[in-house]
Short mmCIF file of N, CA and C in Angstrom, two decimals:
data_model
loop_
_atom_site.label_atom_id
_atom_site.label_comp_id
_atom_site.label_asym_id
_atom_site.label_seq_id
_atom_site.Cartn_x
_atom_site.Cartn_y
_atom_site.Cartn_z
N MET A 150 131.02 -132.65 130.89
CA MET A 150 130.39 -132.07 130.03
C MET A 150 129.44 -133.29 130.20
N LEU A 151 129.94 -134.77 130.21
CA LEU A 151 128.80 -135.73 130.01
C LEU A 151 128.28 -136.07 131.53
N LYS A 152 128.71 -135.33 132.74
CA LYS A 152 128.29 -135.20 133.45
C LYS A 152 126.92 -134.51 133.29
N ILE A 153 126.84 -133.32 133.27
CA ILE A 153 125.84 -132.57 133.16
C ILE A 153 125.24 -132.66 132.03
N LEU A 154 125.46 -133.67 130.83
CA LEU A 154 124.71 -133.65 130.03
C LEU A 154 123.43 -135.00 130.67
N THR A 155 124.47 -135.97 130.96
CA THR A 155 123.58 -137.33 131.49
C THR A 155 122.53 -137.08 132.71
N THR A 156 123.09 -136.18 133.88
CA THR A 156 122.14 -135.93 134.94
C THR A 156 121.13 -134.92 134.88
N GLU A 157 120.99 -134.17 133.46
CA GLU A 157 120.34 -133.13 133.22
C GLU A 157 119.09 -134.39 132.34
N LEU A 158 119.41 -134.78 131.42
CA LEU A 158 118.62 -135.76 130.19
C LEU A 158 117.98 -136.40 131.54
N SER A 159 119.15 -137.12 132.37
CA SER A 159 117.88 -138.33 133.41
C SER A 159 116.58 -137.22 133.98
N GLN A 160 116.98 -136.34 134.78
CA GLN A 160 115.92 -135.64 135.31
C GLN A 160 114.49 -135.36 134.63
N THR A 161 115.12 -135.02 132.83
CA THR A 161 113.66 -134.59 131.99
C THR A 161 113.50 -135.82 131.84
N LEU A 162 113.78 -137.46 131.62
CA LEU A 162 113.20 -138.44 131.24
C LEU A 162 112.37 -138.92 132.57
N THR A 163 112.93 -138.58 133.77
CA THR A 163 112.05 -138.86 134.81
C THR A 163 110.96 -138.13 134.72
N GLU A 164 110.84 -136.37 134.74
CA GLU A 164 109.70 -135.57 134.44
C GLU A 164 108.99 -136.13 133.89
N LEU A 165 109.46 -136.96 132.52
CA LEU A 165 108.48 -137.33 131.73
C LEU A 165 107.70 -138.43 131.84
N SER A 166 108.34 -139.79 132.64
CA SER A 166 108.10 -140.44 133.13
C SER A 166 106.76 -140.31 134.21
N MET A 167 106.87 -138.96 135.10
CA MET A 167 105.63 -138.80 135.67
C MET A 167 104.44 -138.69 135.11
N GLU A 168 104.91 -137.56 134.13
CA GLU A 168 103.58 -137.47 133.58
C GLU A 168 103.16 -138.37 132.67
N ALA A 169 103.63 -138.86 132.28
CA ALA A 169 103.22 -140.44 131.53
C ALA A 169 102.13 -141.32 132.75
N ALA A 170 103.11 -141.26 134.09
CA ALA A 170 102.68 -142.30 135.14
C ALA A 170 100.68 -141.24 135.36
N GLY A 171 101.01 -140.42 135.01
CA GLY A 171 99.48 -139.54 135.67
C GLY A 171 99.21 -139.76 137.11
N PRO A 172 98.26 -139.65 137.39
CA PRO A 172 98.03 -139.90 139.30
C PRO A 172 97.98 -141.03 139.60
N ARG A 173 98.31 -142.00 139.15
CA ARG A 173 98.74 -143.40 139.36
C ARG A 173 100.38 -143.35 140.06
N GLY A 174 101.12 -142.60 139.09
CA GLY A 174 101.86 -142.30 139.17
C GLY A 174 102.49 -141.33 140.69
N ARG A 175 101.48 -140.97 141.44
CA ARG A 175 101.60 -139.98 142.54
C ARG A 175 101.27 -140.67 143.67
N ALA A 176 101.01 -141.93 143.83
CA ALA A 176 100.77 -143.10 144.87
C ALA A 176 102.44 -143.34 145.63
N TYR A 177 102.20 -143.28 146.72
CA TYR A 177 103.44 -144.09 147.54
C TYR A 177 103.27 -145.43 147.73
N GLN A 178 103.92 -145.96 147.09
CA GLN A 178 103.85 -147.31 147.12
C GLN A 178 105.55 -147.75 146.63
N PRO A 179 105.78 -147.61 147.92
CA PRO A 179 107.37 -148.30 148.05
C PRO A 179 107.87 -149.64 147.88
N HIS A 180 106.90 -150.58 148.83
CA HIS A 180 107.09 -151.83 148.14
C HIS A 180 106.91 -152.46 146.70
N ALA A 181 106.68 -151.60 145.73
CA ALA A 181 106.80 -151.98 144.16
C ALA A 181 108.35 -152.23 144.01
N THR A 182 108.94 -151.61 144.86
CA THR A 182 110.59 -151.63 144.40
C THR A 182 111.61 -152.26 145.58
N ARG A 183 110.74 -152.76 146.70
CA ARG A 183 111.70 -153.45 147.88
C ARG A 183 112.64 -152.46 148.22
N PRO A 184 112.78 -151.11 148.60
CA PRO A 184 113.88 -150.55 149.37
C PRO A 184 114.32 -151.31 150.40
N GLY A 185 115.59 -150.67 150.52
CA GLY A 185 116.50 -151.48 151.46
C GLY A 185 116.36 -152.06 152.97
N GLY A 186 114.99 -151.44 153.92
CA GLY A 186 114.64 -151.72 155.16
C GLY A 186 113.08 -151.30 155.19
N PRO A 187 112.71 -151.81 156.23
CA PRO A 187 110.93 -151.32 156.40
C PRO A 187 111.10 -149.86 156.35
N ILE A 188 110.04 -149.42 156.41
CA ILE A 188 109.84 -148.10 156.41
C ILE A 188 108.82 -147.35 157.35
N ALA A 189 108.99 -146.86 158.73
CA ALA A 189 108.75 -146.60 159.41
C ALA A 189 107.20 -146.26 159.17
N GLU A 190 106.03 -146.82 160.09
CA GLU A 190 104.77 -146.65 159.82
C GLU A 190 104.16 -146.69 158.44
N TYR A 191 104.47 -147.36 157.72
CA TYR A 191 103.96 -147.58 156.79
C TYR A 191 103.75 -149.52 156.45
N GLU A 192 102.51 -149.77 156.13
CA GLU A 192 102.05 -151.00 155.97
C GLU A 192 101.89 -151.39 154.67
N PRO A 193 102.48 -152.41 153.96
CA PRO A 193 102.23 -152.51 152.55
C PRO A 193 101.21 -153.67 152.86
N PRO A 194 100.72 -153.42 151.27
CA PRO A 194 99.24 -154.20 151.24
C PRO A 194 99.60 -155.68 150.99
N PRO A 195 98.78 -156.42 152.10
CA PRO A 195 99.25 -158.21 152.30
C PRO A 195 99.54 -158.73 150.68
N ASP A 196 98.96 -158.41 150.17
CA ASP A 196 99.00 -158.96 148.87
C ASP A 196 99.74 -158.16 147.86
N ASP A 197 100.90 -157.65 148.19
CA ASP A 197 101.70 -157.02 147.48
C ASP A 197 100.96 -156.26 146.40
N TYR A 198 99.65 -155.74 146.38
CA TYR A 198 98.98 -154.58 144.89
C TYR A 198 100.25 -153.66 144.98
N VAL A 199 99.78 -153.23 143.44
CA VAL A 199 100.30 -152.26 143.28
C VAL A 199 99.11 -151.47 142.15
N SER A 200 98.86 -150.16 142.40
CA SER A 200 97.79 -149.68 141.55
C SER A 200 98.40 -149.22 140.53
N GLY A 201 98.31 -149.55 139.38
CA GLY A 201 98.29 -149.64 137.86
C GLY A 201 99.55 -150.32 137.58
N GLN A 202 100.38 -150.02 136.58
CA GLN A 202 101.29 -150.69 135.85
C GLN A 202 102.58 -150.56 136.60
N PRO A 203 103.78 -151.58 136.57
CA PRO A 203 104.41 -151.47 138.03
C PRO A 203 105.61 -150.41 137.71
N TRP A 204 105.69 -149.53 136.35
CA TRP A 204 106.23 -148.53 135.85
C TRP A 204 105.88 -147.35 136.86
N GLN A 205 104.64 -147.51 136.27
CA GLN A 205 103.95 -146.34 136.93
C GLN A 205 104.69 -145.97 138.97
N ALA A 206 104.40 -147.20 139.35
CA ALA A 206 104.44 -147.26 140.77
C ALA A 206 106.05 -147.14 141.15
N VAL A 207 106.85 -147.21 140.20
CA VAL A 207 108.47 -146.86 139.94
C VAL A 207 108.79 -145.37 139.62
N ALA A 208 107.86 -144.74 138.70
CA ALA A 208 108.22 -143.52 138.42
C ALA A 208 108.33 -142.42 139.40
N PRO A 209 107.91 -142.31 140.41
CA PRO A 209 108.27 -141.11 141.69
C PRO A 209 109.30 -141.75 142.40
N LEU A 210 109.26 -142.68 142.50
CA LEU A 210 110.71 -143.17 143.58
C LEU A 210 112.06 -142.53 142.61
N ARG A 211 111.71 -143.20 141.23
CA ARG A 211 113.38 -142.41 140.45
C ARG A 211 113.53 -141.09 140.16
N TYR A 212 112.11 -140.59 139.81
CA TYR A 212 112.23 -139.46 139.54
C TYR A 212 112.66 -138.49 140.98
N PHE A 213 112.46 -138.71 142.57
CA PHE A 213 112.82 -138.24 143.51
C PHE A 213 114.43 -138.43 143.70
N ASN A 214 114.73 -139.78 143.35
CA ASN A 214 116.08 -140.36 142.99
C ASN A 214 117.15 -139.24 142.11
N ASP A 215 116.75 -139.27 140.90
CA ASP A 215 117.47 -138.36 140.24
C ASP A 215 117.47 -136.94 140.60
N ARG A 216 116.86 -136.61 141.57
CA ARG A 216 116.90 -134.87 141.52
C ARG A 216 118.35 -134.91 142.31
N ALA A 217 119.13 -135.55 142.71
CA ALA A 217 120.28 -135.46 143.50
C ALA A 217 121.39 -135.59 142.34
N GLY A 218 120.66 -136.16 141.34
CA GLY A 218 121.66 -135.95 140.00
C GLY A 218 122.84 -135.01 139.84
N SER A 219 121.86 -133.79 140.15
CA SER A 219 122.73 -132.74 139.36
C SER A 219 123.66 -131.96 140.68
N ILE A 220 123.13 -133.14 141.98
CA ILE A 220 124.22 -132.33 143.11
C ILE A 220 125.46 -133.52 143.27
N TYR A 221 125.13 -134.76 143.18
CA TYR A 221 126.78 -135.56 143.66
C TYR A 221 127.61 -135.35 142.74
N ALA A 222 128.67 -135.63 142.47
CA ALA A 222 130.25 -135.91 142.07
C ALA A 222 130.02 -134.09 141.65
N GLY A 223 129.79 -133.47 142.40
CA GLY A 223 129.86 -131.95 141.81
C GLY A 223 128.50 -131.53 141.52
N SER A 224 128.19 -130.18 142.10
CA SER A 224 126.79 -129.75 141.56
C SER A 224 127.31 -129.17 139.98
N ASN A 225 126.09 -129.41 139.11
CA ASN A 225 126.07 -128.93 137.46
C ASN A 225 127.05 -127.53 137.32
N GLU A 226 126.28 -126.48 138.45
CA GLU A 226 126.83 -124.73 138.18
C GLU A 226 128.29 -125.09 138.12
N ILE A 227 128.81 -126.01 139.00
CA ILE A 227 130.25 -125.80 139.80
C ILE A 227 131.31 -126.61 138.53
N GLN A 228 130.22 -127.68 137.89
CA GLN A 228 130.95 -128.36 136.84
C GLN A 228 131.02 -127.15 135.55
N ARG A 229 129.68 -126.54 135.54
CA ARG A 229 130.02 -125.59 134.33
C ARG A 229 131.31 -124.60 134.44
N ASN A 230 131.65 -124.35 135.78
CA ASN A 230 132.48 -123.13 135.98
C ASN A 230 134.15 -123.58 135.35
N ILE A 231 133.88 -124.80 136.14
CA ILE A 231 135.08 -125.98 135.34
C ILE A 231 135.54 -125.94 134.22
N LEU A 232 134.36 -126.02 133.07
CA LEU A 232 134.40 -126.31 132.17
C LEU A 232 134.43 -124.80 131.31
N ALA A 233 134.25 -123.86 131.95
CA ALA A 233 134.35 -122.26 131.37
C ALA A 233 136.10 -121.97 131.63
N LYS A 234 135.76 -122.33 132.91
CA LYS A 234 138.04 -122.00 132.98
C LYS A 234 138.84 -122.46 132.45
N ALA A 235 138.02 -124.15 132.18
CA ALA A 235 139.19 -125.31 130.91
C ALA A 235 139.28 -124.71 129.49
N ALA A 236 138.02 -124.74 129.24
CA ALA A 236 137.62 -124.15 127.80
C ALA A 236 137.97 -123.07 127.50
N LEU A 237 137.52 -121.78 127.98
CA LEU A 237 137.31 -120.61 127.75
C LEU A 237 138.55 -119.67 128.30
N GLY A 238 138.85 -120.32 129.29
CA GLY A 238 139.89 -119.16 130.10
C GLY A 238 139.42 -118.37 130.93
N LEU A 239 138.21 -118.60 131.82
CA LEU A 239 137.86 -117.44 132.21
C LEU A 239 138.42 -117.76 133.54
#
């Protein structure tokens, strides 16, 4: 139950942060978090400029990362089926 609740809550919170970030949250700014390696055909600004506040630059990255939360460790639908069999005997 915790897996289902936490992944859905996390997704809802990242959706809210995207709404709060507004248009600045839509800009592609991977240099704001320094991901694991270089990104093909992407040149970060030489002065490490981030459009808006740092949390606005990170909002879309967290949003897209949290979409996978309902899939890994068993999709939420499968987890619900397991809970239904265990709790309700279905």
